[in-house]
Tab-separated table of C-alpha atoms in Angstrom:
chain	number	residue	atom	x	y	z
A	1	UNK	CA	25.628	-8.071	-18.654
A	2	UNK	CA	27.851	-7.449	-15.399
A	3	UNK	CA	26.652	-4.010	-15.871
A	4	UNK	CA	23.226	-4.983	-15.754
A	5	UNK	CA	23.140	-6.856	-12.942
A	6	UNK	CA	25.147	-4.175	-11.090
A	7	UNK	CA	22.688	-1.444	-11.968
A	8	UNK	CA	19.841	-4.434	-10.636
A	9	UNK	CA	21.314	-5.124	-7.710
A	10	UNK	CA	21.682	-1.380	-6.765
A	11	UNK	CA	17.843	-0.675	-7.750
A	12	UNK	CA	16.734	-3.237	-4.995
A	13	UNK	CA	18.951	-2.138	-2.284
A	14	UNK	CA	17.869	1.523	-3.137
A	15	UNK	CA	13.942	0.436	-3.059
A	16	UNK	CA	14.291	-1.750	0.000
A	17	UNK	CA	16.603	0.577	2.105
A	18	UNK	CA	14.163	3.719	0.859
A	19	UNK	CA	10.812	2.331	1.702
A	20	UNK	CA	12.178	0.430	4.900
A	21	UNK	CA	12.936	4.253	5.768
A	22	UNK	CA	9.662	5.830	4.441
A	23	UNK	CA	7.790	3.250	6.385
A	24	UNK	CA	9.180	4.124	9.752
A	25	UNK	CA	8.932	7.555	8.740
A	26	UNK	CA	5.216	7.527	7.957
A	27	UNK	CA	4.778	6.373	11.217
A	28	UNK	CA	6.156	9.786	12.743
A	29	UNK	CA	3.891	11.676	9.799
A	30	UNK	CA	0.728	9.637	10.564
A	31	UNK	CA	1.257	10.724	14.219
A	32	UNK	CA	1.196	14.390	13.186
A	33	UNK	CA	-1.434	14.260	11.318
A	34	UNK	CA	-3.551	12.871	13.570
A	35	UNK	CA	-2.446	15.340	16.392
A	36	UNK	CA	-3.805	17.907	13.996
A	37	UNK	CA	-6.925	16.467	13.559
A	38	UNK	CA	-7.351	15.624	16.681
A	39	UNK	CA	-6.072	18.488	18.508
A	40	UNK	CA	-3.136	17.194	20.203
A	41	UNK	CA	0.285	17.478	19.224
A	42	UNK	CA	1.753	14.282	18.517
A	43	UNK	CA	5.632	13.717	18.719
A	44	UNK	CA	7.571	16.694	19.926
A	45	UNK	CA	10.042	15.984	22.405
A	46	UNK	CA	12.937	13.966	20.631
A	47	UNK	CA	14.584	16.008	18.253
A	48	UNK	CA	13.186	19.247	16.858
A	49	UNK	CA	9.406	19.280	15.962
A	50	UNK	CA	9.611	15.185	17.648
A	51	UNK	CA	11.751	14.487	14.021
A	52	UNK	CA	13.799	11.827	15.591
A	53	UNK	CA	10.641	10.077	17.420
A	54	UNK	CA	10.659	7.362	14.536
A	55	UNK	CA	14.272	6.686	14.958
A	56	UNK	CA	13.892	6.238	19.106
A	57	UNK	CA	11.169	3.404	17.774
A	58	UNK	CA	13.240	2.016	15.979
A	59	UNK	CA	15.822	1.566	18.534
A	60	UNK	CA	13.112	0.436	21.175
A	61	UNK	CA	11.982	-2.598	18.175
A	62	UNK	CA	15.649	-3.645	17.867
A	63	UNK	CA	16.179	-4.265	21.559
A	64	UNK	CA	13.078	-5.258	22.881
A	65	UNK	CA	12.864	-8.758	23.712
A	66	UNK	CA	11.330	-10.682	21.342
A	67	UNK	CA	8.702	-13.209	23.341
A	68	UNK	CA	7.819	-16.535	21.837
A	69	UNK	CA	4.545	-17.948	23.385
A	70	UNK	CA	5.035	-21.399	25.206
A	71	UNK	CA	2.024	-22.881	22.662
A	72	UNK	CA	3.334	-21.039	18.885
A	73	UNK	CA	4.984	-22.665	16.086
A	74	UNK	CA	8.354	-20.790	16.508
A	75	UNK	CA	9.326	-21.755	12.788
A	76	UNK	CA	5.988	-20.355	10.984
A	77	UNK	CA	5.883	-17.856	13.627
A	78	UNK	CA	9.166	-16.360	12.818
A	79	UNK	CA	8.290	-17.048	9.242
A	80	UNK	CA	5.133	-14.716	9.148
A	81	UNK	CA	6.840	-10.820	9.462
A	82	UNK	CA	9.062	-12.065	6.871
A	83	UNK	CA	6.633	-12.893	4.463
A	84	UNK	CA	4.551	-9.753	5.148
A	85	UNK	CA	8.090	-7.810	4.671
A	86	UNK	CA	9.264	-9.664	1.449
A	87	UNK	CA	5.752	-9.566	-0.171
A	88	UNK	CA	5.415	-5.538	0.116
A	89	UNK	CA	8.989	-4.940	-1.169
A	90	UNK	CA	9.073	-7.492	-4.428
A	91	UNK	CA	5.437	-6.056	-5.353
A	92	UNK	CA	7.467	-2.845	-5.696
A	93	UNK	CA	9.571	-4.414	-8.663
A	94	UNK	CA	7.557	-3.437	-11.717
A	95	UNK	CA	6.475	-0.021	-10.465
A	96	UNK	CA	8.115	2.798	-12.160
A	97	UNK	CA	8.660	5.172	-9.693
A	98	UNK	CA	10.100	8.146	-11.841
A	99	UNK	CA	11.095	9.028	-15.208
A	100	UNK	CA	14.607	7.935	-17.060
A	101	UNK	CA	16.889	10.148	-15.950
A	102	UNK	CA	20.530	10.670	-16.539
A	103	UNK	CA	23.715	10.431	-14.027
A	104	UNK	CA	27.242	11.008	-15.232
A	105	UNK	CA	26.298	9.929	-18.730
A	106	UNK	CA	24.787	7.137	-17.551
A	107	UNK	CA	20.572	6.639	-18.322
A	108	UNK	CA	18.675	5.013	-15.190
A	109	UNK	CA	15.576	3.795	-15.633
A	110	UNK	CA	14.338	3.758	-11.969
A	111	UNK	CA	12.217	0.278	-12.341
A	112	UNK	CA	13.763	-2.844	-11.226
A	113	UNK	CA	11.781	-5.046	-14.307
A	114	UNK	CA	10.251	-3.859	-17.110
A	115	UNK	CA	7.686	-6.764	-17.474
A	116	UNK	CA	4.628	-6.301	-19.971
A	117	UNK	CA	2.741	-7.808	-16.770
A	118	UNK	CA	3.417	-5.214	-14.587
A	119	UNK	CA	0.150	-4.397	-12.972
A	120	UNK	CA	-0.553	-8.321	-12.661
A	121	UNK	CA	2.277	-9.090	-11.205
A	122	UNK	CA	1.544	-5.899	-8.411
A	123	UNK	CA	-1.479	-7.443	-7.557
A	124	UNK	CA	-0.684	-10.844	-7.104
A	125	UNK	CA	2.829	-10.907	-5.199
A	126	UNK	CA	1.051	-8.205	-3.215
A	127	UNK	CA	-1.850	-11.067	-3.009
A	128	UNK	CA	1.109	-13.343	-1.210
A	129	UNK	CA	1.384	-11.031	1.673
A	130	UNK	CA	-1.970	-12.819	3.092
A	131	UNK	CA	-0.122	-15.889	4.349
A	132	UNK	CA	1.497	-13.615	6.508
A	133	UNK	CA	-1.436	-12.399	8.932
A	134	UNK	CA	-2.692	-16.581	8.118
A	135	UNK	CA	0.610	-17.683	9.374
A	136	UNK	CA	0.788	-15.668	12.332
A	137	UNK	CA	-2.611	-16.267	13.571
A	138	UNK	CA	-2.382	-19.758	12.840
A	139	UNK	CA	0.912	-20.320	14.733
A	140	UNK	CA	0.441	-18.056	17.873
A	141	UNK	CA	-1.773	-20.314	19.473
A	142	UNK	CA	-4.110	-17.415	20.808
A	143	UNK	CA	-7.488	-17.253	19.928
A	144	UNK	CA	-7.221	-13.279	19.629
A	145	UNK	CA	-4.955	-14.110	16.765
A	146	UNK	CA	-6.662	-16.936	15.316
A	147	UNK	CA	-9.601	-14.826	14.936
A	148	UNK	CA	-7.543	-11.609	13.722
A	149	UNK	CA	-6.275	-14.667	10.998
A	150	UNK	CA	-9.778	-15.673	10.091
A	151	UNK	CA	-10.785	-12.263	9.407
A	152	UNK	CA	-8.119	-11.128	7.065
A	153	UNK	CA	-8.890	-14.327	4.842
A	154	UNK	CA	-12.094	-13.081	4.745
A	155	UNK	CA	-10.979	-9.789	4.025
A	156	UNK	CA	-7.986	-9.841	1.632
A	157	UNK	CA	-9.483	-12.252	-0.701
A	158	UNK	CA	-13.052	-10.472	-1.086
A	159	UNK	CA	-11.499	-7.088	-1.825
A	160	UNK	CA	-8.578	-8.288	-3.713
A	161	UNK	CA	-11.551	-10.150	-6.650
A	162	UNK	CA	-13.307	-6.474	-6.340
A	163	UNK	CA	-9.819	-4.904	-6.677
A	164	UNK	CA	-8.975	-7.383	-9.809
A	165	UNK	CA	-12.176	-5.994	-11.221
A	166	UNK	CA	-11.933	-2.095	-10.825
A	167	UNK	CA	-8.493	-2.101	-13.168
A	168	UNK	CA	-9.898	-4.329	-16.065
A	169	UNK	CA	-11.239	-1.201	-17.608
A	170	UNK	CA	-8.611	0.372	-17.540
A	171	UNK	CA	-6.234	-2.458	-18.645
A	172	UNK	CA	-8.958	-2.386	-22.025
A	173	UNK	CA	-8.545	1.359	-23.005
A	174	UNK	CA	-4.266	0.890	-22.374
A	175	UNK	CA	-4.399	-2.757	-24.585
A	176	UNK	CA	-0.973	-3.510	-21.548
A	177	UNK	CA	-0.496	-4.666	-18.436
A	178	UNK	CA	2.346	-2.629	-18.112
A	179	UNK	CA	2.362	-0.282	-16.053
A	180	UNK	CA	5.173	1.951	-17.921
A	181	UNK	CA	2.630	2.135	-21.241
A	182	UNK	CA	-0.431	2.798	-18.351
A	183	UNK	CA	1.866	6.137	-17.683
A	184	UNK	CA	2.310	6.628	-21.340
A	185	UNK	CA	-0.834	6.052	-22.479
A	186	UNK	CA	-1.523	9.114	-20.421
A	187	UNK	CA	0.857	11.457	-21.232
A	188	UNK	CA	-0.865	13.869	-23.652
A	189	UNK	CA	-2.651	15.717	-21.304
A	190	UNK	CA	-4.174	15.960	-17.732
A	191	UNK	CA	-7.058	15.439	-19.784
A	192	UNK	CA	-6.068	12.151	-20.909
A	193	UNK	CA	-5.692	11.117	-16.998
A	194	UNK	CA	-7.742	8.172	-16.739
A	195	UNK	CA	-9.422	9.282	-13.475
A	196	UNK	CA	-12.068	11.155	-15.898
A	197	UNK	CA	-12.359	8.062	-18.136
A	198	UNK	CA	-12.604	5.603	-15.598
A	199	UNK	CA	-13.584	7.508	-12.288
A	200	UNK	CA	-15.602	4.435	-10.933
A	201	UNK	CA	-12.547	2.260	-11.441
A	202	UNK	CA	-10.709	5.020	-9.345
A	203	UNK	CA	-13.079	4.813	-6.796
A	204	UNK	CA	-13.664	1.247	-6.467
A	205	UNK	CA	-9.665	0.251	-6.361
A	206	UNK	CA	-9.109	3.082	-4.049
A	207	UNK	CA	-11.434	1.738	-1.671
A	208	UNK	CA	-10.206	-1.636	-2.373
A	209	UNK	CA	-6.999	-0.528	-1.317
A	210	UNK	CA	-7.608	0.684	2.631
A	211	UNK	CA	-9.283	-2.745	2.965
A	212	UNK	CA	-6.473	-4.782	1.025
A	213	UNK	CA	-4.034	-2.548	3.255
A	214	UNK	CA	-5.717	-3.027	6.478
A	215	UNK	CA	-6.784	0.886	6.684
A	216	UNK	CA	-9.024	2.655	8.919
A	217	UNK	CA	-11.930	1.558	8.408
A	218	UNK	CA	-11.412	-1.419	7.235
A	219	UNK	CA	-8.792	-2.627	10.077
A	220	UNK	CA	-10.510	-5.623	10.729
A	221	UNK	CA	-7.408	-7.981	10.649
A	222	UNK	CA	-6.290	-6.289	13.840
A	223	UNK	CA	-9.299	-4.391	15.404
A	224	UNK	CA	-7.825	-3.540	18.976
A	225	UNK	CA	-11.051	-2.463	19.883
A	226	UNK	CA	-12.467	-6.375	19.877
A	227	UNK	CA	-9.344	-8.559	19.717
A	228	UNK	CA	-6.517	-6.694	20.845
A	229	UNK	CA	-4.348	-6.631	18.237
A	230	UNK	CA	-5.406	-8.924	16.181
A	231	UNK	CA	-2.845	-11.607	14.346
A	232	UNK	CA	-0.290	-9.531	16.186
A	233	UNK	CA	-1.454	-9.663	19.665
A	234	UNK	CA	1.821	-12.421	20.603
A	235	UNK	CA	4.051	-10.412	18.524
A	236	UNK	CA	6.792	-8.161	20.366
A	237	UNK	CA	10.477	-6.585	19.261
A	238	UNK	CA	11.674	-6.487	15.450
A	239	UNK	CA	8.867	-9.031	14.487
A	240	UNK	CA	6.236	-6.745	15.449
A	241	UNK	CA	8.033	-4.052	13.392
A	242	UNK	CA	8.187	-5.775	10.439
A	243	UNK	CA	4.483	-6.032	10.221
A	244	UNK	CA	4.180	-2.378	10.093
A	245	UNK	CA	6.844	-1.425	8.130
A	246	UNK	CA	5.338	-3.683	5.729
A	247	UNK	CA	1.799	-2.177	5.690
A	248	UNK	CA	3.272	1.599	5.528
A	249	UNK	CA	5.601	0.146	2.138
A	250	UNK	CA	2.622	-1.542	0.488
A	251	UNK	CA	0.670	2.174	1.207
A	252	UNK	CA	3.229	3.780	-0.690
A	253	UNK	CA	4.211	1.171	-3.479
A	254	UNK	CA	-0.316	1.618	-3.409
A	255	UNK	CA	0.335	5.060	-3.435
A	256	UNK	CA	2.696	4.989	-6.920
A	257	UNK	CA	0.493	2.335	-8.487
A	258	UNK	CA	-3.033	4.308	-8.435
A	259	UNK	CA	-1.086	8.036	-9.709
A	260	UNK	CA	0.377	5.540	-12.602
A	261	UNK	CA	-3.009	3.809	-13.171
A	262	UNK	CA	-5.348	7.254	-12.645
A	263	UNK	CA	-3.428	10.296	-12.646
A	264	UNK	CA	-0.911	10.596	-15.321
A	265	UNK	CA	1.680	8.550	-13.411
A	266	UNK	CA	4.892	10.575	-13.811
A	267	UNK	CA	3.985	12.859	-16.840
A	268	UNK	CA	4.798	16.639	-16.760
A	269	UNK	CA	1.830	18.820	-15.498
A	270	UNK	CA	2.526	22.360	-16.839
A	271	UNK	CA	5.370	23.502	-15.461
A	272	UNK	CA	6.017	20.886	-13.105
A	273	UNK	CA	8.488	18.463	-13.905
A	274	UNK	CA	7.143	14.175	-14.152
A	275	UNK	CA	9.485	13.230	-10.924
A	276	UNK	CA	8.167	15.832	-8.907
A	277	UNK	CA	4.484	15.468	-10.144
A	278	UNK	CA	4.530	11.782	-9.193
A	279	UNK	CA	5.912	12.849	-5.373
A	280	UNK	CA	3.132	14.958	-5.114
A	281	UNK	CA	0.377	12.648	-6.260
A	282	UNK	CA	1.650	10.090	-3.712
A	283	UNK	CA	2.117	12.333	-0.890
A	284	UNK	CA	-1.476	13.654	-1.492
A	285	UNK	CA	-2.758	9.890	-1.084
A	286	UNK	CA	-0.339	8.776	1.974
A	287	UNK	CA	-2.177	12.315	3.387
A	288	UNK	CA	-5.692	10.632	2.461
A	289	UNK	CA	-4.954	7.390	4.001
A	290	UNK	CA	-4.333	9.275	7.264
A	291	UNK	CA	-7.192	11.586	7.047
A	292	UNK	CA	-9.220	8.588	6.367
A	293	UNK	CA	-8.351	6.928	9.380
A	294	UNK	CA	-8.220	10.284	11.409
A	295	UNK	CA	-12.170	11.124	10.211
A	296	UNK	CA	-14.260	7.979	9.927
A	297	UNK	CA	-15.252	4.924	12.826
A	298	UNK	CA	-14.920	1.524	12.227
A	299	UNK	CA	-17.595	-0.338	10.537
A	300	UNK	CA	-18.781	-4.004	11.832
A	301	UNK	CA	-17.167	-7.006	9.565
A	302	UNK	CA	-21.253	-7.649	7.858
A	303	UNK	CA	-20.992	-4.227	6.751
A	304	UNK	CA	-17.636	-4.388	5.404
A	305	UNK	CA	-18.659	-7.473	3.304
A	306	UNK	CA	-22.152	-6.246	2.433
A	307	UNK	CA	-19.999	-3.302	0.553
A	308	UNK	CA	-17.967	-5.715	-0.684
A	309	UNK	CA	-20.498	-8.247	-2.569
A	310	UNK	CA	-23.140	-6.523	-2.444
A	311	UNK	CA	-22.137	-2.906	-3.812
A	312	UNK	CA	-18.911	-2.621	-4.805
A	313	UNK	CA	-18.990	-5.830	-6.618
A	314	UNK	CA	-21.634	-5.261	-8.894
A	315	UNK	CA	-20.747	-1.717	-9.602
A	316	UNK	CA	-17.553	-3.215	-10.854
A	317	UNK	CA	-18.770	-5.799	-13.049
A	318	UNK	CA	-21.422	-3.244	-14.496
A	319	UNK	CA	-18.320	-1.159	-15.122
A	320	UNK	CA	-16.697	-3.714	-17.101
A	321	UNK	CA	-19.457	-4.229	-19.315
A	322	UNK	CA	-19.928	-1.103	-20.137
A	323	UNK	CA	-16.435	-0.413	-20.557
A	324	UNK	CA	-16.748	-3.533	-23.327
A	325	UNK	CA	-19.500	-2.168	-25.060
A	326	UNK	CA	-18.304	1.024	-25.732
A	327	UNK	CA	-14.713	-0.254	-26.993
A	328	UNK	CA	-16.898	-2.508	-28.821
């Protein structure tokens, strides 16, 4: 038991201290890639190749003063980047990043809870993180942010039923919620991926996913071009930080949830081992969710819930239905 909870214990402060990293990280990568695109270079003066630009943030968020409007809520408004923060990292806890592997004799299984819910339980701690733009907006007392607030209500809960949708088909082939027999239920062949049994599932919970994430082009909840910054215009310092290291962890914990659902999770391709084929599924989507916002313009909020209700919703349901049928 003591061995247990030791092994536990070391799993979260591995997954939090890794993805609190990652997410600064991506920040530095996201700038890159958008230099590319965009013909500019990004980050290059501190450290080689601008390496250690992400660590000189860092540095400027931990001592930058941290402003509390005269007319916020200080408690909810300290409350909010917490929330965001805690939400992103405990939706991580029944995602299996990698296969069992062995150290000293000892077998890891690198999954903080093995629940038969899995999947369910993803989606709706991730779900939680919504108080947090709510909260801020609510207790900054700007209009910007009230607005930003309003908007991600809006937003969040129409793409999260459409996202709730997309992955019952999928949850009907696999018979689980678990998101360790979603892997397995894939690991014959590339084949057996679920991507080619369920491609409209892909597409509809990868599209889901920018919006639920706040992703160009769906950045509605903080559209600088209209309110500034949205639910974080009165936010400054660490809190402001927290927000974003939030949204770049729930990308990647996205990231190892739709290569689990869709591609074969962390199964061997060929030659290349499961841990390394995961890494490379997840680094190609982190890539698309910058080339995403590097390519396309923002769309208007009408449009974005026109797609939602009006397309993607539908298309979903349709999918489940047929999904039935044929199991049927």
């Amino acid at each position: 038991m003591g061995a247990f909870i030791t092994e536990t214990i070391i799993k979260v402060l591995v997954v939090v201290l890794v993805f609190s990293f990652l997410g600064g990280f991506a920040t530095y990568l996201e700038r890159k890639v958008l230099g590319f695109f965009q013909r500019r270079l990004g980050p290059s003066y501190v450290g080689p190749f601008g390496l250690l630009q992400f660590g000189a943030d860092a540095i400027k968020l931990f001592t930058k003063e941290d402003i509390l409007p005269s007319g916020a809520n200080k408690i909810i408004f300290g409350l909010a980047p917490v929330v965001a923060l805690v939400s992103a990292m405990t939706s991580m806890v029944a995602i299996p990043f990698f296969p069992n592997f062995e150290i000293f004799g000892y077998k890891v299984t690198p999954i903080i809870s093995d629940i038969n819910v899995g999947l369910l339980f993803f989606v709706s701690v991730g779900a939680v993180g919504i108080y947090a733009p709510l909260l801020a907006g609510l207790s900054s007392g700007s209009k910007y942010s009230l607005i930003g607030a309003a908007r991600a209500c809006i937003q969040v809960l129409s793409f999260e039923v459409v996202s709730a949708l997309s992955i019952l088909p999928p949850i009907m082939l696999v018979g689980s919620l678990s998101l360790v027999a979603m892997n397995d239920y894939q690991n014959e062949s590339v084949l057996n991926w679920l991507i080619f049994k369920q491609p409209l599932a892909f597409i509809i919970f990868l599209i889901a996913s920018y919006a639920e994430l706040n992703r160009t082009p769906f950045d509605l909840l903080e559209h600088e071009a209209e309110i500034v910054a949205g639910y974080c215009t009165e936010y400054s310092g660490l809190k402001w930080g927290m927000f974003f290291i939030a949204e770049y962890a729930h990308m990647f914990a996205f990231s190892f949830v739709i290569s689990l659902i869709f591609l074969g999770g962390f199964n061997p391709i060929g030659f290349i081992p499961g841990g390394i084929a995961i890494i490379l599924k997840v680094c190609f989507f982190i890539f698309l969710f910058m080339w995403v916002r590097g390519t396309l313009p923002h769309i208007r909020p009408d449009q974005l819930m026109n797609m939602c209700w009006k397309v993607l919703m539908p298309i979903a349901l349709v999918n489940v239905l047929v999904t039935g049928i044929v199991l049927l």
